[in-house]
Amino acid sequence: MDPLLYLGGLVVLFLLWIKVKGLDYVIVHQRWIFVCLFLLPLSVIFDVYYYMRAWLIFKMCYAPKQHDQRVRDIQRQVNPRGGGETHICTGRPGWLTVSLRGGKYKKTNKNIMINMMDILEVDTQVVRVEPLVNMGQITALLNSLGSTLPVLPELDDLTVGGLVMGTGIESSSHIYGLFQHIRVAFELVLADGSLVHCTEEDNSDLFHAVPWSCGTLGFLVATEIKIVPARYWVRRQYEPIRGLENICRRFSEASEDKNNTFVEGLQYSLDKVVIMTGTMTDTAEPDKINRISLHYKPWFFKHVERYLTENNTAVEYIPLRHYYHRHTQSIFWELQVHTYTHTHTHTHTTKLNFICHMRRIQ
């Protein structure tokens, strides 16, 4: 009984503290309490449910049967009987998005509920998915089938719809471009409720206008995306570089070498960077294997920083799915943000992936 009384006393003190300080103060200044006691357990439960749901629906081939009905439901919401003009937007709640921005427009616009989060079909060259399918869901399925997306942004919760309507970039973009460059076809419900299928040949103007449109042209209901063969391991080489000229030169060289499947740079100060190149492989040296997503492993950007501190060039082998989601854990815990000073210390670890695409379009 004593342990229960002790626990009860702590709970009472905690509630009194919240009452005195205010809930807003506790959530903002002592957020670890909220994260550990509430957010983390709820996230685990949600992820397990989401994974099991996706696995069962795909195995039972249930999603394709329901897709047409879901599309008709969206058409009915967009163009109800009686007509009328109003602004419309997706009804996806803010807590389901990656962005921290609060969408106040959702309170004044008509919300269209788009509950489409399933992988519809997979063949040897293309995967057809609904817009709320996320990157974690795609890697879990495609990697088990020996395939992957040519460009796969690394955060689990990034959705296909967001990456199509906005933009997506990854460490393979020096070869394949942005996420929008690997799409094959779109299906959209337009403002008049009509369903349109667009490809390079069919409705090509809309096909090219959808990327970066941020949902202004219609509601995405399905996307066909290219897939490529995958390997189990990524052979990853770490190379610390100092000096801006050296950084730009080495990153350009690595990006121009098409033998590098992945090219990435993590920048820790104005002139200190670790440049990483990688290739997929089916074999790995046992003493160099690093399963970076295991719970006891350091955050990836802290792991990489060690090579900069020790001024050490090294090679290791990372499972492909671990590699794809290497930044997910640290983003969940909001990284470690440093104050910007006049010594040019950067506010956070900076990825250099954008250089890959800039070089591609020049």
mmCIF file of C-alpha atoms in Angstrom:
data_model
loop_
_atom_site.group_PDB
_atom_site.id
_atom_site.type_symbol
_atom_site.label_atom_id
_atom_site.label_comp_id
_atom_site.label_asym_id
_atom_site.label_seq_id
_atom_site.Cartn_x
_atom_site.Cartn_y
_atom_site.Cartn_z
ATOM 1 C CA MET A 1 0.000 0.000 0.000
ATOM 2 C CA ASP A 2 2.888 2.358 0.761
ATOM 3 C CA PRO A 3 4.048 2.509 -2.884
ATOM 4 C CA LEU A 4 0.490 3.370 -3.963
ATOM 5 C CA LEU A 5 0.264 6.152 -1.375
ATOM 6 C CA TYR A 6 3.630 7.461 -2.515
ATOM 7 C CA LEU A 7 2.519 7.421 -6.158
ATOM 8 C CA GLY A 8 -0.780 9.072 -5.242
ATOM 9 C CA GLY A 9 1.080 11.806 -3.357
ATOM 10 C CA LEU A 10 3.265 12.481 -6.403
ATOM 11 C CA VAL A 11 0.215 12.711 -8.651
ATOM 12 C CA VAL A 12 -1.447 15.191 -6.259
ATOM 13 C CA LEU A 13 1.708 17.327 -6.121
ATOM 14 C CA PHE A 14 1.957 17.210 -9.911
ATOM 15 C CA LEU A 15 -1.643 18.363 -10.332
ATOM 16 C CA LEU A 16 -1.159 21.147 -7.793
ATOM 17 C CA TRP A 17 1.962 22.271 -9.651
ATOM 18 C CA ILE A 18 -0.015 22.394 -12.908
ATOM 19 C CA LYS A 19 -2.760 24.381 -11.185
ATOM 20 C CA VAL A 20 -0.264 26.935 -9.823
ATOM 21 C CA LYS A 21 1.876 27.269 -12.951
ATOM 22 C CA GLY A 22 -0.848 26.716 -15.517
ATOM 23 C CA LEU A 23 -1.184 23.952 -18.114
ATOM 24 C CA ASP A 24 0.286 26.111 -20.892
ATOM 25 C CA TYR A 25 3.453 26.761 -18.884
ATOM 26 C CA VAL A 26 3.981 23.060 -18.120
ATOM 27 C CA ILE A 27 3.460 21.958 -21.743
ATOM 28 C CA VAL A 28 5.808 24.641 -23.124
ATOM 29 C CA HIS A 29 8.590 24.705 -20.515
ATOM 30 C CA GLN A 30 8.441 21.114 -19.240
ATOM 31 C CA ARG A 31 7.345 19.417 -22.414
ATOM 32 C CA TRP A 32 9.246 16.209 -21.623
ATOM 33 C CA ILE A 33 6.595 15.407 -19.000
ATOM 34 C CA PHE A 34 3.801 15.662 -21.557
ATOM 35 C CA VAL A 35 5.834 13.769 -24.186
ATOM 36 C CA CYS A 36 6.881 10.876 -21.926
ATOM 37 C CA LEU A 37 3.602 10.395 -20.048
ATOM 38 C CA PHE A 38 1.121 11.013 -22.860
ATOM 39 C CA LEU A 39 2.485 11.616 -26.348
ATOM 40 C CA LEU A 40 4.980 8.740 -26.505
ATOM 41 C CA PRO A 41 2.565 5.986 -25.343
ATOM 42 C CA LEU A 42 -0.185 7.302 -27.620
ATOM 43 C CA SER A 43 2.245 7.440 -30.552
ATOM 44 C CA VAL A 44 3.255 3.807 -30.015
ATOM 45 C CA ILE A 45 -0.362 2.668 -29.865
ATOM 46 C CA PHE A 46 -1.258 4.678 -32.968
ATOM 47 C CA ASP A 47 1.745 3.382 -34.935
ATOM 48 C CA VAL A 48 1.026 -0.251 -34.044
ATOM 49 C CA TYR A 49 -2.633 0.141 -35.028
ATOM 50 C CA TYR A 50 -1.749 1.960 -38.252
ATOM 51 C CA TYR A 51 0.844 -0.665 -39.239
ATOM 52 C CA MET A 52 -1.458 -3.632 -38.516
ATOM 53 C CA ARG A 53 -4.344 -1.975 -40.321
ATOM 54 C CA ALA A 54 -2.241 -1.280 -43.441
ATOM 55 C CA TRP A 55 -0.817 -4.826 -43.453
ATOM 56 C CA LEU A 56 -4.217 -6.507 -43.122
ATOM 57 C CA ILE A 57 -5.938 -4.342 -45.729
ATOM 58 C CA PHE A 58 -3.181 -4.904 -48.290
ATOM 59 C CA LYS A 59 -3.029 -8.661 -47.670
ATOM 60 C CA MET A 60 -6.814 -8.945 -48.002
ATOM 61 C CA CYS A 61 -6.821 -6.760 -51.176
ATOM 62 C CA TYR A 62 -9.546 -4.719 -49.523
ATOM 63 C CA ALA A 63 -8.366 -1.214 -50.486
ATOM 64 C CA PRO A 64 -8.938 -1.428 -54.291
ATOM 65 C CA LYS A 65 -12.509 -2.587 -53.670
ATOM 66 C CA GLN A 66 -13.222 0.437 -51.480
ATOM 67 C CA HIS A 67 -11.269 3.044 -53.442
ATOM 68 C CA ASP A 68 -13.998 3.839 -55.976
ATOM 69 C CA GLN A 69 -16.551 4.235 -53.195
ATOM 70 C CA ARG A 70 -14.240 6.634 -51.354
ATOM 71 C CA VAL A 71 -13.776 8.678 -54.510
ATOM 72 C CA ARG A 72 -17.540 8.918 -54.997
ATOM 73 C CA ASP A 73 -17.907 10.068 -51.402
ATOM 74 C CA ILE A 74 -15.393 12.872 -52.014
ATOM 75 C CA GLN A 75 -17.219 13.873 -55.193
ATOM 76 C CA ARG A 76 -20.471 14.030 -53.238
ATOM 77 C CA GLN A 77 -18.882 16.280 -50.592
ATOM 78 C CA VAL A 78 -17.324 18.576 -53.198
ATOM 79 C CA ASN A 79 -20.438 18.955 -55.309
ATOM 80 C CA PRO A 80 -23.498 18.335 -53.111
ATOM 81 C CA ARG A 81 -27.040 18.649 -54.442
ATOM 82 C CA GLY A 82 -28.130 22.241 -54.506
ATOM 83 C CA GLY A 83 -24.717 23.554 -55.511
ATOM 84 C CA GLY A 84 -23.535 26.791 -53.930
ATOM 85 C CA GLU A 85 -20.131 28.438 -53.904
ATOM 86 C CA THR A 86 -17.740 28.178 -50.966
ATOM 87 C CA HIS A 87 -14.061 27.683 -50.248
ATOM 88 C CA ILE A 88 -13.155 24.059 -49.652
ATOM 89 C CA CYS A 89 -10.138 22.319 -48.154
ATOM 90 C CA THR A 90 -9.160 18.933 -46.781
ATOM 91 C CA GLY A 91 -10.568 18.064 -43.379
ATOM 92 C CA ARG A 92 -7.391 16.411 -42.127
ATOM 93 C CA PRO A 93 -6.821 17.486 -38.493
ATOM 94 C CA GLY A 94 -3.622 19.331 -37.585
ATOM 95 C CA TRP A 95 -2.366 16.627 -35.208
ATOM 96 C CA LEU A 96 -2.066 14.224 -38.143
ATOM 97 C CA THR A 97 0.264 16.513 -40.098
ATOM 98 C CA VAL A 98 4.042 16.925 -39.849
ATOM 99 C CA SER A 99 3.841 20.728 -39.990
ATOM 100 C CA LEU A 100 3.565 22.739 -36.754
ATOM 101 C CA ARG A 101 1.559 25.419 -38.542
ATOM 102 C CA GLY A 102 -2.035 25.762 -37.430
ATOM 103 C CA GLY A 103 -4.414 25.855 -40.393
ATOM 104 C CA LYS A 104 -6.885 28.528 -39.305
ATOM 105 C CA TYR A 105 -8.472 28.475 -42.759
ATOM 106 C CA LYS A 106 -9.969 25.080 -41.913
ATOM 107 C CA LYS A 107 -12.312 26.791 -39.442
ATOM 108 C CA THR A 108 -13.887 28.972 -42.127
ATOM 109 C CA ASN A 109 -13.682 26.722 -45.208
ATOM 110 C CA LYS A 110 -15.787 23.680 -45.947
ATOM 111 C CA ASN A 111 -13.824 20.612 -44.861
ATOM 112 C CA ILE A 112 -13.745 17.680 -47.280
ATOM 113 C CA MET A 113 -12.995 14.452 -45.440
ATOM 114 C CA ILE A 114 -10.478 12.400 -47.407
ATOM 115 C CA ASN A 115 -9.947 9.138 -45.574
ATOM 116 C CA MET A 116 -7.626 7.551 -48.133
ATOM 117 C CA MET A 117 -4.540 5.952 -46.601
ATOM 118 C CA ASP A 118 -4.002 2.657 -48.402
ATOM 119 C CA ILE A 119 -1.616 1.173 -50.939
ATOM 120 C CA LEU A 120 -3.786 0.034 -53.836
ATOM 121 C CA GLU A 121 -1.556 -1.916 -56.225
ATOM 122 C CA VAL A 122 2.080 -2.890 -56.709
ATOM 123 C CA ASP A 123 3.663 -4.240 -59.880
ATOM 124 C CA THR A 124 7.248 -4.504 -61.087
ATOM 125 C CA GLN A 125 7.576 -0.857 -62.106
ATOM 126 C CA VAL A 126 4.824 1.180 -60.423
ATOM 127 C CA VAL A 127 3.051 1.423 -57.084
ATOM 128 C CA ARG A 128 -0.429 2.983 -56.952
ATOM 129 C CA VAL A 129 -1.281 4.620 -53.662
ATOM 130 C CA GLU A 130 -3.843 6.882 -52.027
ATOM 131 C CA PRO A 131 -2.757 10.374 -50.890
ATOM 132 C CA LEU A 132 -2.438 9.724 -47.133
ATOM 133 C CA VAL A 133 -0.073 6.784 -47.539
ATOM 134 C CA ASN A 134 3.122 7.750 -45.727
ATOM 135 C CA MET A 135 6.779 6.934 -46.258
ATOM 136 C CA GLY A 136 6.939 4.502 -43.338
ATOM 137 C CA GLN A 137 4.046 2.552 -44.810
ATOM 138 C CA ILE A 138 5.661 2.464 -48.246
ATOM 139 C CA THR A 139 9.073 1.273 -47.039
ATOM 140 C CA ALA A 140 7.505 -1.404 -44.832
ATOM 141 C CA LEU A 141 5.751 -2.910 -47.842
ATOM 142 C CA LEU A 142 8.064 -2.225 -50.781
ATOM 143 C CA ASN A 143 11.294 -3.181 -48.993
ATOM 144 C CA SER A 144 9.746 -6.527 -48.042
ATOM 145 C CA LEU A 145 9.049 -7.061 -51.758
ATOM 146 C CA GLY A 146 12.599 -6.117 -52.789
ATOM 147 C CA SER A 147 11.637 -2.699 -54.184
ATOM 148 C CA THR A 148 11.799 0.951 -53.204
ATOM 149 C CA LEU A 149 10.977 4.431 -54.453
ATOM 150 C CA PRO A 150 13.822 6.172 -56.332
ATOM 151 C CA VAL A 151 13.258 9.262 -54.130
ATOM 152 C CA LEU A 152 12.045 8.477 -50.621
ATOM 153 C CA PRO A 153 12.062 11.403 -48.138
ATOM 154 C CA GLU A 154 13.221 10.091 -44.788
ATOM 155 C CA LEU A 155 10.536 10.997 -42.228
ATOM 156 C CA ASP A 156 7.985 8.225 -41.537
ATOM 157 C CA ASP A 157 4.917 10.471 -41.471
ATOM 158 C CA LEU A 158 5.461 12.391 -44.712
ATOM 159 C CA THR A 159 2.555 11.540 -47.017
ATOM 160 C CA VAL A 160 2.450 11.029 -50.757
ATOM 161 C CA GLY A 161 -0.161 13.763 -51.100
ATOM 162 C CA GLY A 162 1.970 16.294 -49.275
ATOM 163 C CA LEU A 163 5.088 15.396 -51.247
ATOM 164 C CA VAL A 164 3.218 15.584 -54.560
ATOM 165 C CA MET A 165 1.290 18.795 -53.893
ATOM 166 C CA GLY A 166 4.256 20.369 -52.119
ATOM 167 C CA THR A 167 7.751 19.072 -52.675
ATOM 168 C CA GLY A 168 10.018 16.275 -51.526
ATOM 169 C CA ILE A 169 13.768 15.809 -51.774
ATOM 170 C CA GLU A 170 16.135 13.071 -50.674
ATOM 171 C CA SER A 171 19.758 12.053 -50.846
ATOM 172 C CA SER A 172 19.087 10.275 -54.170
ATOM 173 C CA SER A 173 17.796 13.474 -55.803
ATOM 174 C CA HIS A 174 21.096 14.110 -57.589
ATOM 175 C CA ILE A 175 20.066 11.200 -59.838
ATOM 176 C CA TYR A 176 16.262 11.254 -59.877
ATOM 177 C CA GLY A 177 15.314 14.849 -59.024
ATOM 178 C CA LEU A 178 12.456 15.741 -56.670
ATOM 179 C CA PHE A 179 9.666 13.433 -55.531
ATOM 180 C CA GLN A 180 7.424 14.895 -58.239
ATOM 181 C CA HIS A 181 9.807 13.617 -60.927
ATOM 182 C CA ILE A 182 9.087 9.959 -60.151
ATOM 183 C CA ARG A 183 5.290 10.164 -60.547
ATOM 184 C CA VAL A 184 3.607 8.395 -63.455
ATOM 185 C CA ALA A 185 -0.043 9.435 -63.091
ATOM 186 C CA PHE A 186 -2.477 11.357 -60.883
ATOM 187 C CA GLU A 187 -6.165 11.005 -60.168
ATOM 188 C CA LEU A 188 -7.873 14.171 -58.958
ATOM 189 C CA VAL A 189 -11.348 15.289 -57.994
ATOM 190 C CA LEU A 190 -11.762 18.818 -59.348
ATOM 191 C CA ALA A 191 -13.839 21.667 -57.898
ATOM 192 C CA ASP A 192 -16.871 20.689 -59.994
ATOM 193 C CA GLY A 193 -16.774 17.155 -58.586
ATOM 194 C CA SER A 194 -15.415 15.515 -61.744
ATOM 195 C CA LEU A 195 -12.744 12.804 -61.575
ATOM 196 C CA VAL A 196 -9.734 13.338 -63.828
ATOM 197 C CA HIS A 197 -6.887 10.942 -64.643
ATOM 198 C CA CYS A 198 -3.765 12.697 -65.920
ATOM 199 C CA THR A 199 -0.444 11.455 -67.262
ATOM 200 C CA GLU A 200 2.340 12.749 -69.495
ATOM 201 C CA GLU A 201 0.128 12.055 -72.523
ATOM 202 C CA ASP A 202 -3.384 12.471 -71.109
ATOM 203 C CA ASN A 203 -4.277 15.877 -69.568
ATOM 204 C CA SER A 204 -0.568 16.688 -69.574
ATOM 205 C CA ASP A 205 -1.067 20.352 -68.623
ATOM 206 C CA LEU A 206 -2.727 19.326 -65.362
ATOM 207 C CA PHE A 207 -0.177 16.554 -64.866
ATOM 208 C CA HIS A 208 2.662 19.085 -64.856
ATOM 209 C CA ALA A 209 0.733 21.706 -62.882
ATOM 210 C CA VAL A 210 -0.157 19.537 -59.874
ATOM 211 C CA PRO A 211 3.312 19.495 -58.212
ATOM 212 C CA TRP A 212 3.798 22.566 -55.977
ATOM 213 C CA SER A 213 0.120 23.480 -56.449
ATOM 214 C CA CYS A 214 -0.535 22.907 -52.706
ATOM 215 C CA GLY A 215 -3.957 21.429 -53.421
ATOM 216 C CA THR A 216 -5.334 24.450 -55.287
ATOM 217 C CA LEU A 217 -6.189 22.515 -58.469
ATOM 218 C CA GLY A 218 -8.123 19.639 -56.962
ATOM 219 C CA PHE A 219 -8.149 16.856 -54.390
ATOM 220 C CA LEU A 220 -5.593 14.124 -55.072
ATOM 221 C CA VAL A 221 -7.196 10.696 -54.685
ATOM 222 C CA ALA A 222 -4.508 8.406 -56.165
ATOM 223 C CA THR A 223 -0.954 8.540 -57.478
ATOM 224 C CA GLU A 224 1.107 6.103 -59.506
ATOM 225 C CA ILE A 225 4.811 6.246 -58.645
ATOM 226 C CA LYS A 226 7.849 4.585 -60.186
ATOM 227 C CA ILE A 227 9.646 1.919 -58.168
ATOM 228 C CA VAL A 228 13.141 0.448 -58.554
ATOM 229 C CA PRO A 229 14.864 -2.689 -57.219
ATOM 230 C CA ALA A 230 16.188 -2.424 -53.672
ATOM 231 C CA ARG A 231 18.962 -4.088 -51.701
ATOM 232 C CA TYR A 232 18.995 -4.901 -47.992
ATOM 233 C CA TRP A 233 22.011 -2.791 -46.990
ATOM 234 C CA VAL A 234 23.308 0.699 -47.628
ATOM 235 C CA ARG A 235 27.086 0.962 -47.663
ATOM 236 C CA ARG A 236 27.643 4.368 -46.086
ATOM 237 C CA GLN A 237 30.910 6.331 -46.134
ATOM 238 C CA TYR A 238 31.469 9.284 -43.781
ATOM 239 C CA GLU A 239 33.929 12.002 -44.681
ATOM 240 C CA PRO A 240 34.485 15.089 -42.461
ATOM 241 C CA ILE A 241 35.260 18.219 -44.491
ATOM 242 C CA ARG A 242 36.400 21.642 -43.298
ATOM 243 C CA GLY A 243 36.407 24.918 -45.224
ATOM 244 C CA LEU A 244 33.609 26.258 -47.453
ATOM 245 C CA GLU A 245 35.523 25.803 -50.715
ATOM 246 C CA ASN A 246 36.434 22.236 -49.828
ATOM 247 C CA ILE A 247 32.834 21.501 -48.813
ATOM 248 C CA CYS A 248 31.349 22.802 -52.078
ATOM 249 C CA ARG A 249 33.993 21.058 -54.182
ATOM 250 C CA ARG A 250 33.644 17.683 -52.458
ATOM 251 C CA PHE A 251 29.847 17.784 -52.423
ATOM 252 C CA SER A 252 29.781 18.622 -56.129
ATOM 253 C CA GLU A 253 32.151 15.754 -56.899
ATOM 254 C CA ALA A 254 30.060 13.307 -54.895
ATOM 255 C CA SER A 255 26.828 14.481 -56.574
ATOM 256 C CA GLU A 256 28.278 14.181 -60.069
ATOM 257 C CA ASP A 257 29.389 10.598 -59.404
ATOM 258 C CA LYS A 258 26.331 8.557 -60.397
ATOM 259 C CA ASN A 259 27.819 5.487 -58.744
ATOM 260 C CA ASN A 260 26.728 7.121 -55.482
ATOM 261 C CA THR A 261 23.096 6.165 -54.956
ATOM 262 C CA PHE A 262 22.848 8.522 -51.972
ATOM 263 C CA VAL A 263 24.669 11.802 -51.282
ATOM 264 C CA GLU A 264 24.046 13.814 -48.130
ATOM 265 C CA GLY A 265 25.777 16.432 -46.025
ATOM 266 C CA LEU A 266 25.188 17.367 -42.390
ATOM 267 C CA GLN A 267 26.536 20.814 -41.523
ATOM 268 C CA TYR A 268 27.499 21.558 -37.911
ATOM 269 C CA SER A 269 28.957 25.035 -38.360
ATOM 270 C CA LEU A 270 29.672 27.421 -41.212
ATOM 271 C CA ASP A 271 32.729 25.486 -42.391
ATOM 272 C CA LYS A 272 32.393 22.032 -40.809
ATOM 273 C CA VAL A 273 30.454 19.316 -42.619
ATOM 274 C CA VAL A 274 30.286 15.545 -42.765
ATOM 275 C CA ILE A 275 29.609 14.428 -46.334
ATOM 276 C CA MET A 276 28.111 10.971 -46.697
ATOM 277 C CA THR A 277 27.875 8.832 -49.808
ATOM 278 C CA GLY A 278 26.066 5.528 -50.057
ATOM 279 C CA THR A 279 25.261 2.626 -52.360
ATOM 280 C CA MET A 280 22.809 -0.244 -51.959
ATOM 281 C CA THR A 281 24.268 -3.736 -51.580
ATOM 282 C CA ASP A 282 23.170 -7.260 -50.661
ATOM 283 C CA THR A 283 26.244 -8.010 -48.549
ATOM 284 C CA ALA A 284 27.781 -6.354 -45.517
ATOM 285 C CA GLU A 285 30.942 -6.665 -43.458
ATOM 286 C CA PRO A 286 29.693 -8.014 -40.100
ATOM 287 C CA ASP A 287 31.972 -5.824 -37.970
ATOM 288 C CA LYS A 288 30.734 -2.653 -39.710
ATOM 289 C CA ILE A 289 26.956 -3.164 -39.397
ATOM 290 C CA ASN A 290 25.055 -0.374 -37.644
ATOM 291 C CA ARG A 291 21.293 -0.730 -37.108
ATOM 292 C CA ILE A 292 20.779 2.954 -36.414
ATOM 293 C CA SER A 293 17.034 2.829 -35.684
ATOM 294 C CA LEU A 294 17.325 0.632 -32.593
ATOM 295 C CA HIS A 295 16.009 2.421 -29.509
ATOM 296 C CA TYR A 296 19.368 2.592 -27.722
ATOM 297 C CA LYS A 297 21.272 4.043 -30.669
ATOM 298 C CA PRO A 298 22.247 7.748 -30.623
ATOM 299 C CA TRP A 299 20.303 10.124 -32.824
ATOM 300 C CA PHE A 300 21.668 9.930 -36.313
ATOM 301 C CA PHE A 301 22.983 13.497 -36.504
ATOM 302 C CA LYS A 302 24.800 12.972 -33.183
ATOM 303 C CA HIS A 303 26.262 9.721 -34.476
ATOM 304 C CA VAL A 304 27.534 11.521 -37.589
ATOM 305 C CA GLU A 305 28.980 14.362 -35.517
ATOM 306 C CA ARG A 306 31.347 11.893 -33.896
ATOM 307 C CA TYR A 307 33.200 11.473 -37.191
ATOM 308 C CA LEU A 308 33.670 15.227 -37.354
ATOM 309 C CA THR A 309 34.900 15.437 -33.757
ATOM 310 C CA GLU A 310 37.350 12.574 -34.255
ATOM 311 C CA ASN A 311 38.245 13.756 -37.779
ATOM 312 C CA ASN A 312 37.738 10.199 -38.904
ATOM 313 C CA THR A 313 36.690 8.778 -42.289
ATOM 314 C CA ALA A 314 34.769 5.539 -41.924
ATOM 315 C CA VAL A 315 32.471 3.045 -43.641
ATOM 316 C CA GLU A 316 29.486 1.242 -42.173
ATOM 317 C CA TYR A 317 26.521 -0.806 -43.376
ATOM 318 C CA ILE A 318 22.964 0.248 -42.486
ATOM 319 C CA PRO A 319 19.754 -1.705 -43.220
ATOM 320 C CA LEU A 320 17.924 0.107 -46.016
ATOM 321 C CA ARG A 321 14.774 0.847 -44.018
ATOM 322 C CA HIS A 322 16.844 2.109 -41.072
ATOM 323 C CA TYR A 323 18.673 4.376 -43.478
ATOM 324 C CA TYR A 324 15.500 5.800 -44.993
ATOM 325 C CA HIS A 325 14.125 6.821 -41.593
ATOM 326 C CA ARG A 326 17.401 7.883 -39.994
ATOM 327 C CA HIS A 327 16.123 11.328 -38.932
ATOM 328 C CA THR A 328 12.697 10.276 -37.626
ATOM 329 C CA GLN A 329 13.716 9.749 -33.986
ATOM 330 C CA SER A 330 15.519 13.059 -33.583
ATOM 331 C CA ILE A 331 12.702 14.989 -35.272
ATOM 332 C CA PHE A 332 10.199 13.430 -32.831
ATOM 333 C CA TRP A 333 12.295 14.707 -29.934
ATOM 334 C CA GLU A 334 12.637 18.107 -31.695
ATOM 335 C CA LEU A 335 16.433 17.773 -32.147
ATOM 336 C CA GLN A 336 18.780 19.996 -30.156
ATOM 337 C CA VAL A 337 18.411 23.609 -31.209
ATOM 338 C CA HIS A 338 21.336 25.936 -30.580
ATOM 339 C CA THR A 339 21.167 29.708 -30.298
ATOM 340 C CA TYR A 340 22.381 31.629 -33.321
ATOM 341 C CA THR A 341 25.376 33.810 -32.480
ATOM 342 C CA HIS A 342 27.587 36.217 -34.359
ATOM 343 C CA THR A 343 30.233 33.510 -34.572
ATOM 344 C CA HIS A 344 28.051 32.052 -37.342
ATOM 345 C CA THR A 345 27.090 28.943 -35.383
ATOM 346 C CA HIS A 346 24.112 27.520 -37.246
ATOM 347 C CA THR A 347 20.783 27.243 -35.483
ATOM 348 C CA HIS A 348 20.517 23.587 -36.322
ATOM 349 C CA THR A 349 22.050 20.764 -38.297
ATOM 350 C CA THR A 350 21.594 21.603 -41.986
ATOM 351 C CA LYS A 351 21.115 19.137 -44.800
ATOM 352 C CA LEU A 352 22.772 19.939 -48.089
ATOM 353 C CA ASN A 353 20.425 17.883 -50.257
ATOM 354 C CA PHE A 354 19.096 20.980 -52.025
ATOM 355 C CA ILE A 355 22.429 21.361 -53.831
ATOM 356 C CA CYS A 356 21.761 18.063 -55.573
ATOM 357 C CA HIS A 357 18.604 19.376 -57.201
ATOM 358 C CA MET A 358 20.102 22.781 -57.963
ATOM 359 C CA ARG A 359 22.905 21.073 -59.843
ATOM 360 C CA ARG A 360 20.352 18.957 -61.693
ATOM 361 C CA ILE A 361 18.328 21.892 -63.043
ATOM 362 C CA GLN A 362 21.279 24.113 -63.975
#
